[in-house]
Each structure stands twice: as C-alpha cells, then as structure tokens.
Amino acid sequence: MKGIRQLAEYLDISIGTVSRALNGRPDVNEETRRRVLAAAEEFGYVANQSGRSLRQGETKVIGLMIESSAEAVENADNFFLGVTSGLQSVFARHKLDLVMLPCPSDEDPYEYLKRMVARRVVDAMIISNTQRIDRRIDLLSRAKIPFVTVGRSLSANTFPWIDLDFEGVADRAVERLVARGHRRIAITAPSSEVNLGYVFVESYRRALERNGIAFDPSLVIRVKSSEQGGYQAAHELLQIEDRPTAVILIYELMAIGLYRRLMESGVMPGRDFAVIGFRDAPRARFLRPPLSCFRMSLYDLGVALGQTLLAHMPAYREFYSNDGGNIIWPLELVAGESDAFQLTVV
C-alpha cells in the first residue's frame, strides 16, 4: 500500500473520503475515520508530506543553522544540544518539526543558507554564530522568511534576536577581580568575526575604565573557542613580560586547556592566577580548583528563542504577541575557587 488510491480501493470508499479522514476533516463520520486510520496503520501508509507542503505553501519545519566543524563535533558540551530541547517543547505545541542545518566549515554560510532558501526546505530559520556584518540576515529579510538570531549584528535595521548578557558578564567579572586586588586582567576573545567577540571586548574595556584601569590591547588574547584555544591562551599569557594575574574566558571549555598549560608551568589556578569562566559546562565542573563561572538555563533560552520566532510568523503570532522583542539573556555568577584568593599588591 504505497498510495492513497490503493488504500481507497482496499476499503472500497472514495479517495476523497480517505483523504478527508486522514486529514481530520469534520465531514467524515467517526466509524469511517476509524476504519481509514486503522487500515493506514496496518498497511504502513504515510501521507506524502512534500506534496501536501507544496499545495499548502508550508513545510511545518523550522531550521536551526549551526556551524559544522571538527571542533564543534568533538565538543560534547555543545551549546545547542541544550537549546534544542527548549525549542522543541515550543514547536511541538503546534506540530512543528525542528531540523538541524549544519553548515560545513569549508563552505560560505551565506551560500549555504541561500541554497536552503532556494529549496524552501523550512518555513522559518534560527541563525547562530552571528557575524558582525552578517549577510544571512539581509538574505532572509529580502526573502521574507521569518527568522530569529542567537546574537546581535550590525546588519539590517531591525530584526528579532536574543543574545547573552556579555556586558553583564564583563562587568561582574572585572569588578570581582578588581575587588581582589587585580589590575592586570586579561580576556580571551574569538579569532573569528563572530559579533559576540566584539561585544565582549568592548564591554570589558568599559568595565576596566569604570574601575580606573587603562585598556591594554595586548591583554586581549584571540584564540579558537575550544580546549586547545584555552591551552594556547595560557601559553600566550605566560609569555607577556608584565604578566597578567587574572583572565576572563569567553568560552567555558577553554578553562580545561588553560588549567593544563598553567600547571605545566608551575602556575596554580586559584593560587597564583585567577580564572573566571563563561558558562557552567558539565565537563568543566570536574576542574580543581572549582571554576568561578556564570550559569544559565539553555532549556529556557531555547523556549524564548522558539516563542520569539513564532511571534514573527503570521500563523502563530496571536499565541506569542508579547514575545517579539529583542532580549538580553541574563547569566548568574557561580562562585568557585579559581579566583578566590586575594592578590597581595607590592
């Protein structure tokens, strides 16, 4: 039984009646509907969703575009594994499906998205890894495809986004370190054009100035956001002549590599060097001394992303009329022992 015609012949009823029963139309009596659904299940009949999508002009699918690289695949604490559960909890209410669209690291994200748009594989998009100038935003705006981004961008005038509170993280981390006597405070930043790096560095610069500390560009260490990047960052920090006494990390798992390189040089985190991480990642919880870092609910972030997106889709806007604005997502500081010591100023 591969088609609706064969199913209708088997039941000895019209194709139209079978179609209406399968689609839950009210003009089919319950006994007929029961027979049709039972027969469809018995013979493994599945409606041709692609044909229905063409007729209705929608796919009932939401795309989440992420970067696919060896670094991302090896990262067991991938940010979006936590976010997707929240997204799906929202989309499931409306029988919408979520699909991951992994863009290969050797392909231009704009060209990749342009291909997805041309194929009309999704009704709406969630974009991650937002660039400072991101042509994907302009593409979706022109194509009139609803979307929301994880992160801000200088592209376009207005568009829906949710971004992490990098300003708040920089403020609290700098103030916490200054209160413990630190004046030479470094940070790590992504080596790419991702916009969060610019937001974080600028927030760090302003936080230093508020505390009467001059901004030193040599203390901004640009490396890959990975464990290896953390190892490299520690190596570069150790080479600075007037070595900093503290570092604020942009990515949680960098702490693993950073700890390793510091201890190889006889520098003990939490005793000789203060470290504040970004997010409370599961693998980083095994570090000793425990890492001071920031906590957030990835599930709740996913829920907010899903609701913000649906608020910009005409078919669902009435359910989420208050979720259309931009959001700075808060993080809570979790005090550990990696920065607990008081620096003795000579």
Short mmCIF file of C-alpha atoms in Angstrom, two decimals:
data_model
loop_
_atom_site.label_atom_id
_atom_site.label_comp_id
_atom_site.label_asym_id
_atom_site.label_seq_id
_atom_site.Cartn_x
_atom_site.Cartn_y
_atom_site.Cartn_z
CA MET A 1 0.00 0.00 0.00
CA LYS A 2 2.05 2.95 -1.25
CA GLY A 3 -0.67 5.38 -2.24
CA ILE A 4 -3.98 6.76 -1.18
CA ARG A 5 -5.63 5.22 -4.26
CA GLN A 6 -4.74 1.69 -3.18
CA LEU A 7 -5.94 2.43 0.34
CA ALA A 8 -9.29 3.66 -1.02
CA GLU A 9 -9.67 0.55 -3.20
CA TYR A 10 -8.92 -1.73 -0.25
CA LEU A 11 -11.58 0.00 1.89
CA ASP A 12 -14.00 0.33 -1.04
CA ILE A 13 -14.57 4.03 -0.40
CA SER A 14 -13.69 7.13 -2.43
CA ILE A 15 -10.23 8.68 -2.49
CA GLY A 16 -11.73 11.96 -1.31
CA THR A 17 -13.24 10.30 1.79
CA VAL A 18 -9.92 8.64 2.63
CA SER A 19 -8.09 11.94 2.22
CA ARG A 20 -10.54 13.82 4.43
CA ALA A 21 -10.37 11.12 7.10
CA LEU A 22 -6.59 11.14 7.15
CA ASN A 23 -6.56 14.93 7.41
CA GLY A 24 -9.01 15.01 10.30
CA ARG A 25 -11.75 16.79 8.38
CA PRO A 26 -15.04 17.05 10.34
CA ASP A 27 -17.25 15.92 7.42
CA VAL A 28 -16.29 12.23 7.86
CA ASN A 29 -18.23 10.07 10.31
CA GLU A 30 -16.25 8.53 13.16
CA GLU A 31 -16.71 4.91 12.05
CA THR A 32 -15.27 5.66 8.60
CA ARG A 33 -12.44 7.67 10.11
CA ARG A 34 -11.62 4.77 12.45
CA ARG A 35 -11.57 2.29 9.52
CA VAL A 36 -9.33 4.54 7.42
CA LEU A 37 -6.83 5.20 10.22
CA ALA A 38 -6.71 1.51 11.19
CA ALA A 39 -6.11 0.42 7.60
CA ALA A 40 -3.47 3.10 7.08
CA GLU A 41 -1.61 1.89 10.16
CA GLU A 42 -1.96 -1.78 9.17
CA PHE A 43 -0.53 -1.23 5.70
CA GLY A 44 2.08 1.34 6.69
CA TYR A 45 0.55 4.14 4.65
CA VAL A 46 2.16 7.53 5.26
CA ALA A 47 0.81 10.66 3.59
CA ASN A 48 3.09 12.39 1.11
CA GLN A 49 4.04 15.42 3.17
CA SER A 50 6.11 17.02 0.41
CA GLY A 51 3.10 17.10 -1.90
CA ARG A 52 0.89 18.49 0.83
CA SER A 53 3.53 21.11 1.64
CA LEU A 54 3.60 22.25 -1.99
CA ARG A 55 -0.17 22.62 -2.02
CA GLN A 56 -0.35 24.45 1.31
CA GLY A 57 2.79 26.53 0.78
CA GLU A 58 4.39 25.47 4.06
CA THR A 59 6.62 22.66 5.34
CA LYS A 60 5.82 22.77 9.09
CA VAL A 61 9.60 22.62 9.59
CA ILE A 62 11.87 25.10 11.39
CA GLY A 63 15.58 25.14 10.55
CA LEU A 64 18.38 25.70 13.06
CA MET A 65 21.58 26.63 11.21
CA ILE A 66 24.77 25.79 13.07
CA GLU A 67 28.44 25.63 12.18
CA SER A 68 29.69 22.11 11.48
CA SER A 69 33.40 21.67 12.16
CA ALA A 70 35.73 19.15 13.77
CA GLU A 71 35.87 21.48 16.77
CA ALA A 72 32.08 21.54 17.13
CA VAL A 73 31.70 17.77 16.64
CA GLU A 74 34.32 16.98 19.28
CA ASN A 75 32.69 19.34 21.77
CA ALA A 76 30.43 17.16 23.92
CA ASP A 77 29.12 20.26 25.70
CA ASN A 78 27.75 21.78 22.51
CA PHE A 79 25.67 24.82 23.36
CA PHE A 80 22.83 23.88 21.05
CA LEU A 81 22.29 20.39 22.41
CA GLY A 82 20.78 22.08 25.44
CA VAL A 83 18.91 24.75 23.50
CA THR A 84 17.12 22.34 21.15
CA SER A 85 15.10 20.69 23.92
CA GLY A 86 13.56 24.06 24.78
CA LEU A 87 12.93 24.84 21.12
CA GLN A 88 11.18 21.52 20.55
CA SER A 89 8.97 21.98 23.60
CA VAL A 90 7.57 25.13 21.95
CA PHE A 91 7.34 23.80 18.40
CA ALA A 92 5.67 20.55 19.50
CA ARG A 93 2.62 22.53 20.68
CA HIS A 94 1.98 23.44 17.04
CA LYS A 95 3.13 20.17 15.45
CA LEU A 96 6.19 21.87 14.01
CA ASP A 97 9.41 19.93 13.48
CA LEU A 98 12.93 21.20 14.14
CA VAL A 99 15.78 20.23 11.83
CA MET A 100 19.48 20.98 12.27
CA LEU A 101 21.18 22.53 9.24
CA PRO A 102 24.92 22.06 9.79
CA CYS A 103 26.96 24.33 7.53
CA PRO A 104 30.37 22.76 6.73
CA SER A 105 33.30 24.80 7.96
CA ASP A 106 34.75 24.99 4.44
CA GLU A 107 31.58 26.49 2.93
CA ASP A 108 30.45 30.11 2.99
CA PRO A 109 27.48 30.26 5.42
CA TYR A 110 25.75 32.77 3.14
CA GLU A 111 25.95 30.43 0.13
CA TYR A 112 24.78 27.51 2.25
CA LEU A 113 21.76 29.42 3.50
CA LYS A 114 20.99 30.74 0.02
CA ARG A 115 20.71 27.12 -1.15
CA MET A 116 18.36 26.25 1.72
CA VAL A 117 16.20 29.28 0.92
CA ALA A 118 16.03 28.36 -2.77
CA ARG A 119 14.89 24.84 -1.91
CA ARG A 120 12.27 26.09 0.57
CA VAL A 121 13.10 23.27 2.94
CA VAL A 122 11.90 25.20 6.02
CA ASP A 123 9.24 27.76 6.92
CA ALA A 124 11.49 29.76 9.25
CA MET A 125 15.08 29.89 10.46
CA ILE A 126 17.13 30.22 13.62
CA ILE A 127 20.64 31.51 12.90
CA SER A 128 23.59 31.03 15.23
CA ASN A 129 27.19 32.21 15.23
CA THR A 130 26.01 35.68 14.20
CA GLN A 131 28.70 37.73 12.48
CA ARG A 132 29.37 41.43 12.98
CA ILE A 133 28.19 42.03 9.41
CA ASP A 134 26.04 39.02 8.57
CA ARG A 135 24.74 38.73 5.01
CA ARG A 136 22.43 35.88 6.06
CA ILE A 137 20.25 38.37 7.93
CA ASP A 138 19.85 40.53 4.84
CA LEU A 139 19.10 37.43 2.73
CA LEU A 140 16.29 36.24 4.99
CA SER A 141 14.89 39.75 5.29
CA ARG A 142 14.73 40.10 1.50
CA ALA A 143 13.23 36.62 1.10
CA LYS A 144 10.61 37.47 3.78
CA ILE A 145 11.37 34.26 5.66
CA PRO A 146 10.71 34.58 9.42
CA PHE A 147 13.87 34.19 11.49
CA VAL A 148 15.48 34.87 14.83
CA THR A 149 19.20 35.06 15.55
CA VAL A 150 21.23 33.90 18.53
CA GLY A 151 23.26 37.07 18.88
CA ARG A 152 23.21 40.65 17.67
CA SER A 153 24.63 42.02 14.43
CA LEU A 154 25.18 45.35 12.72
CA SER A 155 23.31 44.03 9.67
CA ALA A 156 19.77 45.26 8.90
CA ASN A 157 17.88 47.89 10.85
CA THR A 158 15.59 45.75 12.97
CA PHE A 159 15.29 42.00 13.33
CA PRO A 160 14.47 39.64 16.21
CA TRP A 161 17.40 38.41 18.27
CA ILE A 162 18.29 37.01 21.67
CA ASP A 163 21.85 37.49 22.92
CA LEU A 164 23.67 36.53 26.08
CA ASP A 165 24.45 39.27 28.58
CA PHE A 166 28.12 39.72 27.67
CA GLU A 167 28.04 43.22 29.14
CA GLY A 168 26.87 41.89 32.50
CA VAL A 169 29.43 39.10 32.49
CA ALA A 170 32.28 41.52 31.77
CA ASP A 171 31.08 43.97 34.44
CA ARG A 172 30.71 41.42 37.22
CA ALA A 173 33.89 39.53 36.36
CA VAL A 174 36.04 42.68 36.26
CA GLU A 175 34.52 44.07 39.47
CA ARG A 176 35.03 40.74 41.24
CA LEU A 177 38.69 40.61 40.22
CA VAL A 178 39.38 44.28 41.00
CA ALA A 179 37.91 43.77 44.48
CA ARG A 180 40.56 41.06 45.00
CA GLY A 181 43.39 43.36 44.05
CA HIS A 182 43.86 42.53 40.37
CA ARG A 183 44.83 45.29 37.94
CA ARG A 184 46.34 43.26 35.08
CA ILE A 185 43.22 41.43 33.89
CA ALA A 186 43.24 39.62 30.53
CA ILE A 187 40.38 38.20 28.50
CA THR A 188 40.06 35.72 25.67
CA ALA A 189 38.13 36.58 22.52
CA PRO A 190 37.22 34.57 19.41
CA SER A 191 39.65 34.70 16.50
CA SER A 192 36.72 34.94 14.05
CA GLU A 193 34.36 37.76 13.05
CA VAL A 194 31.57 36.48 15.29
CA ASN A 195 29.91 39.53 16.81
CA LEU A 196 29.91 38.31 20.40
CA GLY A 197 33.68 38.79 20.46
CA TYR A 198 33.33 42.48 19.67
CA VAL A 199 30.54 42.92 22.22
CA PHE A 200 32.56 41.15 24.92
CA VAL A 201 35.80 43.07 24.31
CA GLU A 202 34.02 46.42 24.26
CA SER A 203 32.15 45.57 27.46
CA TYR A 204 35.44 44.53 29.10
CA ARG A 205 37.09 47.80 28.02
CA ARG A 206 34.28 49.88 29.54
CA ALA A 207 34.33 47.82 32.76
CA LEU A 208 38.07 48.47 33.14
CA GLU A 209 37.62 52.20 32.60
CA ARG A 210 34.87 52.37 35.22
CA ASN A 211 37.37 50.87 37.66
CA GLY A 212 40.14 53.31 36.70
CA ILE A 213 42.19 50.76 34.72
CA ALA A 214 43.60 51.58 31.29
CA PHE A 215 42.69 49.23 28.47
CA ASP A 216 45.71 47.25 27.21
CA PRO A 217 45.10 45.57 23.81
CA SER A 218 47.90 43.07 24.48
CA LEU A 219 45.72 41.52 27.19
CA VAL A 220 43.03 40.58 24.66
CA ILE A 221 44.03 37.06 23.60
CA ARG A 222 42.31 35.97 20.38
CA VAL A 223 42.17 32.20 20.02
CA LYS A 224 39.76 29.49 18.93
CA SER A 225 36.88 28.84 21.32
CA SER A 226 37.96 25.35 22.35
CA GLU A 227 40.03 23.45 24.89
CA GLN A 228 43.03 23.82 22.58
CA GLY A 229 42.31 27.54 22.39
CA GLY A 230 42.45 27.70 26.17
CA TYR A 231 45.82 25.96 26.15
CA GLN A 232 47.14 28.43 23.58
CA ALA A 233 45.73 31.39 25.52
CA ALA A 234 47.56 30.31 28.67
CA HIS A 235 50.77 29.90 26.70
CA GLU A 236 50.47 33.46 25.32
CA LEU A 237 49.62 34.89 28.73
CA LEU A 238 52.72 33.29 30.24
CA GLN A 239 54.90 34.97 27.59
CA ILE A 240 53.79 38.52 28.45
CA GLU A 241 56.61 40.37 30.21
CA ASP A 242 54.33 42.19 32.65
CA ARG A 243 52.24 39.09 33.11
CA PRO A 244 48.55 39.48 33.99
CA THR A 245 47.30 37.98 37.23
CA ALA A 246 43.80 37.07 36.05
CA VAL A 247 41.88 36.09 32.94
CA ILE A 248 38.21 36.08 31.95
CA LEU A 249 37.31 33.38 29.42
CA ILE A 250 34.78 33.80 26.60
CA TYR A 251 34.09 30.07 26.34
CA GLU A 252 33.59 27.60 29.16
CA LEU A 253 35.69 24.65 27.94
CA MET A 254 38.73 26.85 27.36
CA ALA A 255 39.31 26.51 31.10
CA ILE A 256 40.34 22.86 30.66
CA GLY A 257 43.20 23.68 28.29
CA LEU A 258 44.11 26.82 30.23
CA TYR A 259 44.42 24.92 33.52
CA ARG A 260 46.63 22.33 31.84
CA ARG A 261 49.09 24.85 30.38
CA LEU A 262 49.29 26.92 33.55
CA MET A 263 50.05 23.90 35.71
CA GLU A 264 52.67 22.67 33.25
CA SER A 265 54.48 25.93 34.01
CA GLY A 266 54.06 25.58 37.76
CA VAL A 267 51.36 28.26 37.91
CA MET A 268 48.42 27.10 40.00
CA PRO A 269 44.93 28.38 39.07
CA GLY A 270 43.22 29.80 42.11
CA ARG A 271 46.51 30.35 43.92
CA ASP A 272 48.90 32.07 41.51
CA PHE A 273 46.47 33.05 38.77
CA ALA A 274 42.78 33.93 38.88
CA VAL A 275 40.41 32.42 36.30
CA ILE A 276 36.75 33.20 35.64
CA GLY A 277 34.94 31.10 33.07
CA PHE A 278 31.94 31.99 30.98
CA ARG A 279 29.36 29.23 31.31
CA ASP A 280 28.84 26.40 33.77
CA ALA A 281 29.56 23.48 31.40
CA PRO A 282 29.31 19.87 32.68
CA ARG A 283 32.88 18.86 31.79
CA ALA A 284 34.34 22.00 33.36
CA ARG A 285 32.75 21.03 36.69
CA PHE A 286 35.46 18.43 37.21
CA LEU A 287 38.21 21.06 37.31
CA ARG A 288 40.12 21.60 40.52
CA PRO A 289 40.05 24.18 41.93
CA PRO A 290 36.36 24.60 41.02
CA LEU A 291 35.86 27.23 38.35
CA SER A 292 34.09 30.52 39.06
CA CYS A 293 31.74 30.94 36.11
CA PHE A 294 28.29 32.00 35.02
CA ARG A 295 25.16 29.85 34.94
CA MET A 296 22.19 29.93 32.59
CA SER A 297 19.33 27.65 31.57
CA LEU A 298 19.84 26.50 27.98
CA TYR A 299 16.35 24.97 28.02
CA ASP A 300 14.74 28.29 28.95
CA LEU A 301 16.82 30.05 26.32
CA GLY A 302 15.50 27.56 23.74
CA VAL A 303 11.93 28.25 24.84
CA ALA A 304 12.47 32.00 24.47
CA LEU A 305 14.01 31.57 21.01
CA GLY A 306 11.10 29.41 19.88
CA GLN A 307 8.48 31.81 21.16
CA THR A 308 10.25 34.84 19.69
CA LEU A 309 10.39 33.16 16.29
CA LEU A 310 6.72 32.14 16.33
CA ALA A 311 5.76 35.69 17.33
CA HIS A 312 7.09 36.73 13.90
CA MET A 313 5.19 34.04 11.98
CA PRO A 314 1.66 35.12 10.98
CA ALA A 315 0.12 31.70 11.69
CA TYR A 316 1.28 31.72 15.33
CA ARG A 317 1.62 35.41 16.18
CA GLU A 318 -1.60 35.52 18.17
CA PHE A 319 -0.22 32.98 20.66
CA TYR A 320 3.03 34.87 21.27
CA SER A 321 2.15 38.52 20.82
CA ASN A 322 4.37 39.58 23.75
CA ASP A 323 7.46 37.68 22.61
CA GLY A 324 8.51 39.71 19.59
CA GLY A 325 11.13 41.98 21.14
CA ASN A 326 14.88 41.63 21.46
CA ILE A 327 16.22 40.05 24.64
CA ILE A 328 19.49 40.22 26.56
CA TRP A 329 19.66 36.85 28.29
CA PRO A 330 20.90 37.03 31.92
CA LEU A 331 23.57 34.83 33.48
CA GLU A 332 24.12 34.17 37.17
CA LEU A 333 27.59 34.18 38.70
CA VAL A 334 28.51 30.91 40.40
CA ALA A 335 31.45 31.49 42.74
CA GLY A 336 34.16 28.84 42.71
CA GLU A 337 37.74 28.78 43.98
CA SER A 338 39.58 29.61 40.77
CA ASP A 339 39.63 33.33 41.64
CA ALA A 340 39.04 33.21 45.38
CA PHE A 341 42.48 34.35 46.55
CA GLN A 342 43.29 37.96 47.47
CA LEU A 343 46.17 39.36 45.42
CA THR A 344 48.94 40.87 47.53
CA VAL A 345 49.91 44.16 45.91
CA VAL A 346 53.57 45.03 46.38
#
